[in-house]
Short mmCIF file of C-alpha atoms in Angstrom, two decimals:
data_model
loop_
_atom_site.label_atom_id
_atom_site.label_comp_id
_atom_site.label_asym_id
_atom_site.label_seq_id
_atom_site.Cartn_x
_atom_site.Cartn_y
_atom_site.Cartn_z
CA MET V 399 -189.81 51.39 124.21
CA LYS V 400 -188.61 54.23 121.99
CA LYS V 401 -189.81 57.64 123.10
CA GLU V 402 -191.76 59.50 120.43
CA LYS V 403 -190.56 62.92 119.41
CA LYS V 404 -192.44 65.94 120.65
CA ARG V 405 -195.03 67.13 118.15
CA LEU V 406 -193.75 69.93 115.97
CA PHE V 407 -196.69 72.30 115.78
CA PHE V 408 -194.75 74.69 113.56
CA VAL V 409 -194.45 71.96 110.92
CA ASP V 410 -198.23 71.50 111.01
CA ASN V 411 -198.55 75.26 110.55
CA LEU V 412 -196.10 75.15 107.66
CA ARG V 413 -198.30 72.54 106.01
CA ILE V 414 -201.25 74.94 106.29
CA LEU V 415 -199.21 77.62 104.53
CA LEU V 416 -198.11 75.21 101.80
CA ILE V 417 -201.63 73.98 101.02
CA VAL V 418 -202.84 77.59 100.81
CA LEU V 419 -200.05 78.21 98.29
CA VAL V 420 -201.18 75.13 96.32
CA ILE V 421 -204.71 76.54 96.13
CA LEU V 422 -203.47 79.99 95.13
CA LEU V 423 -201.08 78.61 92.52
CA HIS V 424 -203.78 76.66 90.70
CA LEU V 425 -206.14 79.62 90.91
CA ALA V 426 -203.37 81.81 89.46
CA VAL V 427 -202.92 79.34 86.60
CA THR V 428 -206.68 79.57 85.99
CA TYR V 429 -206.59 83.35 85.52
CA SER V 430 -203.15 83.66 83.90
CA GLY V 431 -203.16 80.75 81.44
CA ILE V 432 -199.55 80.01 82.48
CA GLY V 433 -198.93 76.37 83.27
CA SER V 434 -200.99 73.20 83.06
CA TRP V 435 -204.50 73.08 84.54
CA TYR V 436 -208.06 71.99 83.82
CA TYR V 437 -209.56 75.39 83.07
CA TYR V 438 -208.27 78.81 81.97
CA GLU V 439 -209.85 82.19 81.49
CA GLY V 440 -208.74 85.77 81.04
CA SER V 441 -206.14 87.47 78.82
CA PRO V 442 -203.60 89.12 81.09
CA GLY V 443 -201.51 92.00 79.78
CA MET V 444 -197.74 92.37 80.09
CA ILE V 445 -197.73 93.65 83.70
CA GLU V 446 -200.25 91.04 84.87
CA THR V 447 -198.28 88.30 83.09
CA VAL V 448 -195.02 89.28 84.82
CA VAL V 449 -196.78 89.37 88.22
CA PHE V 450 -198.47 86.02 87.64
CA ALA V 451 -195.29 84.42 86.24
CA SER V 452 -193.24 85.64 89.21
CA PHE V 453 -195.82 84.40 91.70
CA LEU V 454 -196.04 81.01 90.00
CA ALA V 455 -192.27 80.62 89.68
CA ILE V 456 -191.65 81.55 93.33
CA ASN V 457 -194.19 79.00 94.51
CA GLN V 458 -193.24 76.25 92.10
CA ALA V 459 -189.59 76.65 93.06
CA PHE V 460 -190.07 75.35 96.57
CA PHE V 461 -193.54 74.43 97.83
CA MET V 462 -193.85 70.90 96.45
CA GLY V 463 -190.23 70.16 97.28
CA PHE V 464 -190.97 71.36 100.82
CA PHE V 465 -193.99 69.03 100.96
CA PHE V 466 -191.75 66.13 99.93
CA MET V 467 -189.18 67.10 102.55
CA ILE V 468 -191.83 67.20 105.29
CA SER V 469 -193.23 63.86 104.09
CA GLY V 470 -189.75 62.38 104.17
CA TYR V 471 -189.21 63.74 107.67
CA PHE V 472 -192.18 61.85 109.09
CA THR V 473 -191.51 58.62 107.18
CA PRO V 474 -188.77 57.00 109.35
CA GLY V 475 -190.66 57.47 112.62
CA SER V 476 -193.82 55.98 111.13
CA TYR V 477 -191.84 53.01 109.78
CA ASP V 478 -190.07 52.52 113.13
CA ARG V 479 -193.39 52.39 114.99
CA LYS V 480 -195.32 50.20 112.55
CA GLY V 481 -192.78 47.96 110.85
CA ALA V 482 -192.55 47.31 107.11
CA GLY V 483 -195.84 45.47 106.58
CA TYR V 484 -198.17 47.72 108.53
CA PHE V 485 -196.37 50.86 107.37
CA PHE V 486 -196.87 50.03 103.69
CA LYS V 487 -200.43 48.83 104.28
CA ASP V 488 -201.14 52.19 105.89
CA ARG V 489 -199.53 54.01 102.92
CA LEU V 490 -201.65 51.99 100.48
CA LEU V 491 -204.79 52.87 102.41
CA ARG V 492 -204.04 56.55 103.00
CA LEU V 493 -202.46 57.28 99.62
CA GLY V 494 -203.77 54.60 97.29
CA ILE V 495 -207.52 54.89 97.95
CA PRO V 496 -207.71 58.70 97.47
CA LEU V 497 -205.55 58.34 94.36
CA LEU V 498 -207.87 55.73 92.83
CA PHE V 499 -210.96 57.72 93.81
CA TYR V 500 -209.55 60.81 92.12
CA ILE V 501 -208.61 58.94 88.93
CA ILE V 502 -211.92 57.10 88.61
CA PHE V 503 -214.39 59.75 89.75
CA ILE V 504 -213.04 63.27 90.25
CA ASP V 505 -210.85 63.69 87.16
CA PRO V 506 -213.54 62.74 84.59
CA VAL V 507 -216.17 64.87 86.37
CA ILE V 508 -213.90 67.95 86.27
CA LYS V 509 -213.08 67.36 82.62
CA TYR V 510 -216.76 66.92 81.78
CA ALA V 511 -217.59 70.23 83.47
CA THR V 512 -214.85 72.06 81.56
CA ALA V 513 -215.94 70.40 78.31
CA LEU V 514 -219.47 71.74 78.88
CA SER V 515 -218.02 75.22 79.38
CA ARG V 516 -216.33 74.93 75.99
CA GLY V 517 -219.55 73.97 74.23
CA PHE V 518 -219.80 70.18 74.56
CA SER V 519 -223.48 69.27 74.52
CA GLY V 520 -223.49 65.52 75.09
CA SER V 521 -224.36 63.57 78.22
CA PHE V 522 -221.84 62.50 80.82
CA LEU V 523 -221.91 58.94 79.47
CA GLU V 524 -221.18 60.22 75.97
CA PHE V 525 -218.31 62.28 77.33
CA LEU V 526 -217.05 59.31 79.35
CA GLY V 527 -216.81 57.24 76.18
CA LEU V 528 -214.69 59.94 74.54
CA TYR V 529 -212.66 60.33 77.74
CA ILE V 530 -211.81 56.62 77.85
CA GLU V 531 -211.12 56.51 74.11
CA SER V 532 -208.56 59.34 74.36
CA TYR V 533 -207.02 58.10 77.62
CA THR V 534 -203.21 58.21 77.39
CA GLY V 535 -202.19 58.14 81.05
CA LEU V 536 -203.36 58.37 84.62
CA GLY V 537 -205.74 61.26 85.26
CA THR V 538 -204.17 62.07 88.60
CA GLY V 539 -204.35 65.86 88.31
CA PRO V 540 -202.59 67.36 91.34
CA LEU V 541 -202.61 63.93 93.00
CA TRP V 542 -199.45 63.14 91.08
CA PHE V 543 -197.93 64.14 94.44
CA VAL V 544 -199.82 61.36 96.23
CA GLU V 545 -198.86 58.92 93.47
CA THR V 546 -195.19 59.90 93.82
CA LEU V 547 -195.29 59.60 97.62
CA LEU V 548 -196.64 56.07 97.22
CA ILE V 549 -193.71 55.22 94.93
CA PHE V 550 -191.22 56.83 97.32
CA SER V 551 -192.76 54.91 100.24
CA ALA V 552 -192.40 51.60 98.41
CA ILE V 553 -188.75 52.34 97.62
CA TYR V 554 -188.13 53.35 101.24
CA VAL V 555 -189.61 50.09 102.52
CA LEU V 556 -187.39 48.08 100.16
CA TRP V 557 -184.35 50.08 101.23
CA ARG V 558 -185.06 49.52 104.93
CA LEU V 559 -185.61 45.81 104.39
CA LEU V 560 -182.44 45.40 102.37
CA SER V 561 -180.16 47.67 104.40
CA LYS V 562 -181.27 46.46 107.84
CA SER V 563 -179.89 49.64 109.32
CA THR V 564 -180.95 53.12 110.39
CA TYR V 565 -178.58 55.99 109.70
CA LYS V 566 -177.59 58.62 112.21
CA VAL V 567 -176.67 62.22 111.44
CA SER V 568 -175.36 64.30 114.31
CA ARG V 569 -175.32 67.85 112.99
CA MET V 570 -176.86 70.31 110.60
CA PRO V 571 -174.80 71.11 107.51
CA LYS V 572 -173.00 74.45 107.60
CA ASN V 573 -173.86 77.36 105.31
CA ARG V 574 -171.09 76.55 102.85
CA GLU V 575 -172.29 72.94 102.62
CA ILE V 576 -175.86 74.14 102.09
CA ALA V 577 -174.70 76.40 99.24
CA VAL V 578 -172.79 73.53 97.60
CA PHE V 579 -175.90 71.37 97.94
CA ALA V 580 -178.04 74.02 96.20
CA LEU V 581 -175.44 74.37 93.43
CA PHE V 582 -175.35 70.59 92.94
CA LEU V 583 -179.14 70.44 92.75
CA ALA V 584 -179.17 73.29 90.21
CA ALA V 585 -176.59 71.54 88.03
CA VAL V 586 -178.48 68.24 88.04
CA THR V 587 -181.75 70.03 87.26
CA PHE V 588 -180.10 71.91 84.37
CA ILE V 589 -178.71 68.67 82.91
CA ILE V 590 -182.09 66.92 83.13
CA ARG V 591 -183.82 69.87 81.44
CA ILE V 592 -181.47 69.80 78.46
CA TRP V 593 -183.45 66.76 77.29
CA LEU V 594 -186.63 66.98 79.37
CA PRO V 595 -187.57 70.67 79.65
CA MET V 596 -190.16 72.16 81.98
CA GLY V 597 -193.59 71.27 80.69
CA TRP V 598 -192.53 67.85 79.38
CA ASN V 599 -194.85 65.33 80.96
CA PHE V 600 -194.44 61.57 81.34
CA GLU V 601 -198.05 60.99 80.34
CA LEU V 602 -198.39 57.40 81.56
CA LEU V 603 -197.94 58.52 85.19
CA ASN V 604 -198.65 62.25 84.70
CA LEU V 605 -195.26 63.32 86.09
CA GLN V 606 -193.21 66.38 85.10
CA ILE V 607 -189.72 64.91 85.33
CA SER V 608 -187.92 68.26 85.15
CA PHE V 609 -188.81 68.97 88.79
CA PHE V 610 -187.97 65.52 90.14
CA PRO V 611 -184.29 66.03 91.03
CA GLN V 612 -185.47 68.45 93.72
CA TYR V 613 -188.37 66.24 94.85
CA ILE V 614 -186.21 63.13 95.20
CA VAL V 615 -183.34 64.88 96.94
CA LEU V 616 -185.54 66.84 99.37
CA PHE V 617 -187.46 63.69 100.29
CA ILE V 618 -184.11 62.10 101.16
CA VAL V 619 -183.09 65.25 103.07
CA GLY V 620 -186.30 64.85 105.06
CA LEU V 621 -185.35 61.27 105.96
CA ILE V 622 -181.92 62.43 107.13
CA ALA V 623 -183.34 65.46 108.93
CA TYR V 624 -185.54 63.21 111.08
CA ARG V 625 -182.56 61.23 112.39
CA GLY V 626 -180.55 64.40 112.99
CA ASN V 627 -183.52 66.37 114.38
CA TRP V 628 -182.59 69.15 111.96
CA PHE V 629 -185.86 71.09 112.19
CA SER V 630 -185.07 71.83 115.83
CA GLN V 631 -181.33 72.36 115.26
CA ILE V 632 -181.30 75.06 112.57
CA PRO V 633 -179.64 78.09 114.23
CA VAL V 634 -181.63 81.32 114.22
CA LYS V 635 -178.72 83.17 112.59
CA THR V 636 -178.74 80.60 109.77
CA GLY V 637 -182.44 81.25 109.24
CA LYS V 638 -181.84 85.02 109.12
CA LEU V 639 -179.01 84.67 106.61
CA TRP V 640 -180.99 82.49 104.22
CA SER V 641 -184.11 84.63 104.63
CA ARG V 642 -182.13 87.62 103.36
CA ILE V 643 -180.90 85.53 100.44
CA ALA V 644 -184.48 84.46 99.68
CA ILE V 645 -185.68 88.09 99.65
CA VAL V 646 -182.90 89.16 97.26
CA LEU V 647 -183.61 86.22 94.94
CA ALA V 648 -187.36 86.96 94.94
CA ILE V 649 -186.64 90.57 93.91
CA LEU V 650 -184.26 89.42 91.16
CA LEU V 651 -186.76 87.00 89.61
CA PRO V 652 -189.00 89.42 87.66
CA ILE V 653 -185.89 91.30 86.48
CA MET V 654 -184.44 88.04 85.17
CA LEU V 655 -187.71 87.04 83.51
CA VAL V 656 -188.16 90.38 81.74
CA SER V 657 -184.55 91.02 80.73
CA GLY V 658 -183.60 87.44 79.92
CA ALA V 659 -186.48 86.48 77.62
CA PRO V 660 -185.77 87.45 73.99
CA ASP V 661 -188.89 88.90 72.32
CA GLY V 662 -190.82 88.16 75.50
CA ASP V 663 -190.51 84.38 75.00
CA PRO V 664 -190.10 82.73 78.43
CA SER V 665 -189.52 79.24 76.97
CA VAL V 666 -185.75 79.89 76.92
CA PHE V 667 -185.84 79.38 80.69
CA PHE V 668 -187.60 76.01 80.44
CA GLY V 669 -184.70 73.89 79.20
CA GLY V 670 -181.96 73.41 76.64
CA GLY V 671 -178.37 74.62 76.67
CA SER V 672 -178.78 78.40 76.86
CA TRP V 673 -177.53 80.56 79.71
CA GLN V 674 -181.16 81.26 80.64
CA ALA V 675 -181.81 77.51 80.94
CA PHE V 676 -178.99 77.33 83.49
CA ALA V 677 -179.75 80.64 85.24
CA PHE V 678 -183.29 79.62 86.06
CA PRO V 679 -182.56 76.31 87.89
CA LEU V 680 -179.67 78.11 89.62
CA TRP V 681 -182.12 80.75 90.89
CA GLU V 682 -184.79 78.10 91.51
CA GLN V 683 -182.74 75.77 93.71
CA PHE V 684 -180.99 78.51 95.69
CA PHE V 685 -184.36 80.15 96.31
CA ALA V 686 -185.90 76.80 97.32
CA VAL V 687 -183.15 76.02 99.80
CA SER V 688 -183.13 79.55 101.24
CA ILE V 689 -186.90 79.90 101.65
CA ILE V 690 -187.26 76.42 103.16
CA ILE V 691 -184.62 77.21 105.78
CA ALA V 692 -186.05 80.70 106.39
CA LEU V 693 -189.64 79.51 106.81
CA SER V 694 -188.60 76.57 109.02
CA VAL V 695 -186.81 78.87 111.45
CA LEU V 696 -189.49 81.58 111.32
CA PHE V 697 -192.33 79.17 112.07
CA ARG V 698 -190.32 77.31 114.73
CA GLU V 699 -189.51 80.52 116.58
CA ARG V 700 -192.87 82.30 116.23
CA TYR V 701 -195.59 79.80 115.32
CA ASN V 702 -194.78 76.63 117.25
CA HIS V 703 -198.25 76.52 118.83
CA GLN V 704 -201.83 75.93 117.73
CA GLY V 705 -205.28 77.03 118.81
CA ARG V 706 -208.52 75.32 117.82
CA LEU V 707 -208.65 76.90 114.38
CA ALA V 708 -205.06 76.01 113.47
CA LYS V 709 -205.57 72.41 114.69
CA GLU V 710 -208.67 72.09 112.53
CA LEU V 711 -206.93 73.58 109.51
CA SER V 712 -203.84 71.38 109.84
CA ALA V 713 -205.99 68.26 110.30
CA SER V 714 -207.74 69.08 107.00
CA VAL V 715 -204.63 69.79 104.90
CA TYR V 716 -204.51 66.37 103.22
CA THR V 717 -208.24 66.38 102.44
CA VAL V 718 -207.96 69.89 101.03
CA TYR V 719 -205.11 68.75 98.78
CA ILE V 720 -207.26 65.92 97.41
CA LEU V 721 -210.36 68.06 96.83
CA HIS V 722 -209.04 71.52 95.96
CA ALA V 723 -208.99 70.93 92.19
CA PRO V 724 -212.76 70.39 91.67
CA ILE V 725 -213.55 73.17 94.16
CA ILE V 726 -211.35 75.67 92.31
CA VAL V 727 -212.60 74.65 88.88
CA PHE V 728 -216.30 74.74 89.80
CA LEU V 729 -215.83 78.06 91.61
CA ALA V 730 -214.09 79.58 88.58
CA LEU V 731 -216.79 78.22 86.24
CA SER V 732 -219.53 79.69 88.41
CA LEU V 733 -217.84 83.12 88.23
CA LYS V 734 -216.81 83.04 84.57
CA SER V 735 -219.54 85.50 83.53
CA ILE V 736 -217.98 88.20 85.73
CA THR V 737 -215.54 90.14 83.56
CA LEU V 738 -212.64 91.70 85.46
CA ASN V 739 -208.95 92.27 85.05
CA PRO V 740 -207.44 88.75 85.55
CA LEU V 741 -205.14 89.88 88.36
CA LEU V 742 -207.93 91.69 90.17
CA LYS V 743 -210.24 88.72 89.74
CA PHE V 744 -207.56 86.42 91.18
CA VAL V 745 -207.15 88.68 94.23
CA LEU V 746 -210.92 88.79 94.83
CA VAL V 747 -211.58 85.08 94.28
CA ALA V 748 -208.52 83.81 96.20
CA PRO V 749 -209.92 84.18 99.77
CA ILE V 750 -213.22 82.59 98.66
CA ALA V 751 -211.34 79.64 97.15
CA VAL V 752 -209.23 79.10 100.27
CA PHE V 753 -212.27 79.36 102.56
CA LEU V 754 -214.34 76.89 100.50
CA CYS V 755 -211.48 74.39 100.22
CA PHE V 756 -210.99 74.25 103.99
CA LEU V 757 -214.72 74.32 104.77
CA ILE V 758 -215.54 71.44 102.43
CA GLY V 759 -212.34 69.59 103.31
CA SER V 760 -213.12 69.77 107.02
CA TYR V 761 -216.63 68.44 106.45
CA ILE V 762 -215.53 65.58 104.15
CA ARG V 763 -212.71 64.56 106.51
CA LYS V 764 -215.22 63.93 109.32
CA LEU V 765 -217.50 61.63 107.30
CA PRO V 766 -217.50 58.04 108.64
CA LEU V 767 -215.95 56.43 105.54
CA ALA V 768 -213.37 59.19 105.08
CA ARG V 769 -212.32 59.38 108.73
CA ARG V 770 -210.29 56.15 108.57
CA ILE V 771 -208.35 57.30 105.51
CA LEU V 772 -208.04 61.07 105.72
#
């Protein structure tokens, strides 16, 4: 019988960090108006806009790709233990049911609440009729990630069934190979965004294709990393090198955004053939690679343990991901009458949002019907 790998507590702790960043990102979109979300408020000035844009860009550059990499890492072991049939049945249960629940119940309720805030005076049934009438694609909200994981899982099952083999990787790539990988990913992302810029959405499935080169590749990296045990093999000196690179790139970002946007128009970074449209994915992918390596080593060396609180938080991460959208939106709506500087309001509301998401997520996860799925 194959021996299971030792539990990587630092990866569980990384997942806690990433879900907190998800919550903060969507709250930042709420108060900045930058990006796509259910509800916006506030009119940030130039300084607040640069701070918000930098925060959003830094997070967007890596955190969902890191989630895909971690998901890919745990996929082969799960498949090996369960086999194709049970593995995919488990994926359908754990991913498919929350996805359907969100599409059918949560998404229309959130949109009804935001419609009321904009002056809609009809009943929920009246709104539902309009909602269905204007329906152009899946209302997955942030659960596009769950939808994509389900697709990736199905493709992985087909690949395992057709290939009949498991790959073996013996070593971590060297720094030069990592840099070439980041450059390749930047080039592919740039090419995709010439035709499908950031913000372009495949409405049928609610997917922003401009980010998918990273998501696909990092999911595959996760698969390979599991066989090569890369999370445990990354040298400390490699982590320190890429952490320094990440810090430099984070400092350069606001400078690039301010100096590179003609007339303050950031859309030149979103896609097309300009130098800005290439500079941004170059920054984005090098930052993503560097921060993922840096955080992996940092958490492995310092946070590879858990107490009761950390265990509870990590167990609730998936539930928090599913439920954070309505919690954030209803919290923001309940506080809309409080007029503050958008950046200050974000700072004050952020800890409340994180606390509520984990509190409610922990409670929901322990309900009898949810326990089998979440």
